[in-house]
Coordinates of C-alpha atoms in Angstrom, one line a residue:
M1 CA 16.4 12.2 -8.2
T2 CA 18.0 9.6 -9.1
D3 CA 17.9 5.7 -8.7
L4 CA 20.7 6.0 -6.5
E5 CA 18.9 8.1 -4.2
L6 CA 16.0 6.0 -3.5
P7 CA 16.4 2.1 -2.8
P8 CA 14.6 -0.6 -4.6
G9 CA 10.6 -1.4 -4.4
E10 CA 8.0 1.0 -4.2
K11 CA 6.8 0.8 -0.6
W12 CA 10.7 1.9 0.7
R13 CA 10.4 4.8 -1.8
Q14 CA 7.9 5.8 -0.3
F15 CA 9.2 5.8 3.1
E16 CA 12.5 7.1 1.6
L17 CA 10.8 9.8 0.0
Q18 CA 8.8 10.9 3.2
G19 CA 12.0 10.9 5.5
L20 CA 14.0 12.9 3.0
G21 CA 10.8 15.6 3.0
L22 CA 11.6 15.3 6.5
R23 CA 15.2 16.0 6.2
D24 CA 14.0 19.2 4.0
F25 CA 12.1 20.4 6.3
A26 CA 14.8 20.4 9.3
R27 CA 17.4 22.0 6.6
V28 CA 19.6 19.0 7.4
R29 CA 22.5 19.1 4.6
E30 CA 23.1 16.2 3.1
G31 CA 24.8 12.9 4.7
A32 CA 24.8 14.8 8.1
P33 CA 23.1 13.6 11.1
L34 CA 19.5 14.8 12.1
N35 CA 18.3 15.5 15.7
P36 CA 15.1 14.3 16.1
F37 CA 14.9 16.9 19.5
A38 CA 15.0 19.8 17.4
L39 CA 12.4 18.2 15.0
A40 CA 10.4 17.0 17.8
R41 CA 8.8 21.0 19.0
F42 CA 8.0 21.6 15.1
A43 CA 5.9 18.4 15.7
N44 CA 4.5 20.3 18.8
L45 CA 6.2 17.3 21.0
L46 CA 7.2 18.4 24.5
V47 CA 10.1 15.3 25.8
V48 CA 9.7 15.2 29.2
D49 CA 12.5 13.7 31.5
F50 CA 11.2 10.6 33.5
K51 CA 12.1 12.0 36.6
Q52 CA 9.8 14.6 36.2
I53 CA 6.7 12.4 36.4
E54 CA 5.2 12.8 39.3
G55 CA 2.2 10.4 40.9
L56 CA 4.6 7.4 40.2
S57 CA 5.3 5.4 43.3
A58 CA 8.8 4.0 44.1
E59 CA 7.7 0.7 43.4
A60 CA 6.6 1.8 40.1
R61 CA 9.7 3.4 38.8
T62 CA 12.1 0.7 40.3
H63 CA 10.0 -1.6 38.1
L64 CA 9.9 0.6 35.1
L65 CA 13.8 1.3 35.3
G66 CA 15.1 -2.2 36.4
A67 CA 13.0 -5.6 35.5
A68 CA 11.2 -3.4 32.8
S69 CA 13.4 -1.3 31.3
E70 CA 13.5 -3.2 28.2
E71 CA 9.8 -3.7 27.8
W72 CA 9.6 0.2 27.0
S73 CA 11.3 2.7 24.8
G74 CA 9.0 5.4 25.1
G75 CA 5.6 6.6 25.3
A76 CA 3.2 9.4 25.0
C77 CA 0.5 10.7 26.5
A78 CA -3.2 10.3 24.7
R79 CA -4.6 13.7 25.6
A80 CA -2.7 16.7 24.7
L81 CA -2.0 19.8 27.1
P82 CA -3.7 23.2 26.4
D83 CA -1.6 24.7 24.8
G84 CA -1.7 21.4 21.9
Q85 CA 1.6 20.1 22.8
K86 CA 1.9 16.2 23.2
I87 CA 4.0 14.9 26.1
I88 CA 6.4 12.5 25.2
I89 CA 8.6 10.6 27.7
L90 CA 12.1 8.1 26.5
N91 CA 13.0 5.3 28.5
P92 CA 16.2 6.9 30.4
N93 CA 17.9 3.8 30.6
H94 CA 18.4 3.6 27.0
T95 CA 21.2 5.2 24.8
R96 CA 20.7 8.4 23.3
Q97 CA 21.4 6.7 19.8
R98 CA 18.2 4.1 20.4
Q99 CA 16.3 7.7 22.1
H100 CA 16.8 9.0 18.7
A101 CA 14.8 5.9 17.0
T102 CA 12.1 6.1 19.4
L103 CA 11.7 10.1 19.2
M104 CA 11.9 9.7 15.8
E105 CA 8.9 7.5 15.1
E106 CA 6.9 9.5 17.0
V107 CA 7.8 12.7 15.1
C108 CA 6.8 10.8 12.2
H109 CA 3.5 9.7 13.6
V110 CA 2.5 13.3 13.9
F111 CA 3.9 14.3 10.3
L112 CA 2.1 11.7 8.7
G113 CA -1.0 12.3 10.1
H114 CA -1.7 9.0 12.1
T115 CA -4.4 8.7 14.6
P116 CA -4.0 6.9 17.6
N117 CA -6.8 3.9 18.4
R118 CA -9.2 5.0 21.1
L119 CA -8.7 1.3 22.1
A120 CA -4.5 -0.4 21.8
I121 CA -4.5 -2.9 19.6
V122 CA -3.0 -6.0 21.8
T123 CA -0.4 -8.5 19.3
K124 CA 1.9 -10.5 19.9
G125 CA 5.6 -9.9 19.2
K126 CA 8.4 -11.7 17.3
R127 CA 9.6 -13.2 20.8
G128 CA 6.1 -14.2 21.9
R129 CA 5.4 -10.8 24.2
T130 CA 2.1 -9.2 24.4
A131 CA 2.7 -5.8 23.4
A132 CA -0.1 -2.5 23.5
R133 CA -0.1 -0.6 20.3
D134 CA -1.3 3.3 19.7
Y135 CA -1.7 3.0 16.2
E136 CA -2.7 0.5 13.6
Q137 CA 0.0 -1.6 12.3
T138 CA 0.3 -0.2 9.3
D139 CA 1.0 3.0 10.8
E140 CA 3.4 2.2 13.0
E141 CA 5.8 0.6 10.4
A142 CA 5.3 3.4 8.2
A143 CA 6.1 5.6 11.0
Y144 CA 9.2 3.7 12.5
A145 CA 10.5 3.0 8.5
T146 CA 10.0 6.7 7.8
G147 CA 11.8 7.8 10.7
A148 CA 14.7 5.4 10.1
A149 CA 14.9 6.7 6.8
A150 CA 15.1 10.1 7.7
L151 CA 18.0 9.1 10.3
V152 CA 19.9 6.9 7.7
P153 CA 19.1 8.3 3.9
F154 CA 20.0 5.6 1.6
G155 CA 21.8 7.7 -0.9
S156 CA 24.0 8.3 2.3
L157 CA 24.3 5.0 3.4
R158 CA 25.0 3.4 -0.2
R159 CA 28.1 6.0 -0.4
L160 CA 29.2 5.2 3.3
L161 CA 29.1 1.3 2.6
L162 CA 31.1 2.0 -0.9
Q163 CA 33.7 3.6 1.3
A164 CA 33.9 0.1 3.0
K165 CA 32.6 1.5 6.4
S166 CA 31.4 -0.7 8.9
S167 CA 28.2 -0.5 10.4
A168 CA 29.7 0.6 13.7
E169 CA 31.0 4.0 11.9
I170 CA 28.1 4.6 10.1
A171 CA 26.1 4.5 13.4
R172 CA 28.5 7.0 15.0
H173 CA 28.6 9.1 11.6
F174 CA 24.4 9.0 11.9
R175 CA 24.6 9.2 15.5
V176 CA 22.1 6.2 15.9
S177 CA 22.3 3.0 17.1
R178 CA 24.3 0.0 15.1
E179 CA 20.9 -2.2 14.9
L180 CA 19.0 0.9 13.0
V181 CA 22.0 0.6 10.6
Q182 CA 22.0 -2.7 9.8
Y183 CA 18.0 -2.4 9.8
R184 CA 18.5 0.1 6.9
L185 CA 21.0 -2.0 5.1
K186 CA 18.7 -5.4 4.8
V187 CA 15.3 -3.1 3.9
T188 CA 16.6 -1.1 1.4
R189 CA 18.4 -4.9 -0.1
L190 CA 22.3 -3.5 1.0
W191 CA 22.6 -6.5 3.3
N192 CA 24.1 -8.6 0.7
L193 CA 27.0 -5.8 -0.5
Y194 CA 27.8 -5.2 3.0
K195 CA 28.4 -9.0 3.6
S196 CA 30.3 -9.1 0.8
A197 CA 33.0 -5.9 2.0
H198 CA 32.8 -7.4 5.8
P199 CA 32.8 -11.3 5.8
A200 CA 34.4 -11.6 8.8
E201 CA 31.8 -9.2 11.0
T202 CA 28.9 -11.1 9.5
A203 CA 30.4 -14.6 9.9
T204 CA 30.9 -13.6 13.5
K205 CA 27.5 -12.5 14.1
A206 CA 25.7 -15.6 12.4
K207 CA 27.9 -18.0 14.3
R208 CA 27.0 -16.2 17.5
K209 CA 23.5 -16.5 16.6
R210 CA 23.7 -19.5 15.9
T211 CA 25.6 -21.0 19.0
S212 CA 23.0 -18.7 21.5
P213 CA 20.3 -20.4 23.7
K214 CA 17.4 -20.1 22.3
E215 CA 14.3 -18.7 24.0
P216 CA 11.9 -20.6 25.9
H217 CA 8.4 -21.1 23.8
Q218 CA 6.0 -18.9 25.7
G219 CA 2.1 -20.7 24.9

């Protein structure tokens, strides 16, 4: 494998190799989109429709799919079923592309051998929100980064970038969100190259960010 197929940085190369290993396992041809739903069964994960959940009150359902919809992407049952499968529930309000990233992260936790904590780690996110983690933060990073690498491999991302494809076009190609593509461009150090190829797009985004109202401080 050449350096053109791997991103700079030892940590990110490791994530990339793990992601490529998952693509090989799934027998996905080079540059083709990966379907996490097909891969989930190999990880012994059972994706259950939110509507199938029993025991939730109407009030709880309304809250989870309404005011709290942006506070969660998916959930995994801590205890496996008798046959060993682990239940995964995805937020039905999120796009299929966003669900792909969420499910891929859960798949990676399994393939990377991560063990959930008995006690959730409560942390403050970048926006001051309190979040409970099922895994150590290093495991969370590894699972998300590996999953992102499997969904959007560096070599293919670089080739599409050199073809002057936009982040939206790349996202459609890999069937992921535009935000995930931009994450991959940044962590693999392709962002500056992307900005030089799409100055109007990145300038508009930067202007929107500067003029958007800041969130109130949460103490």
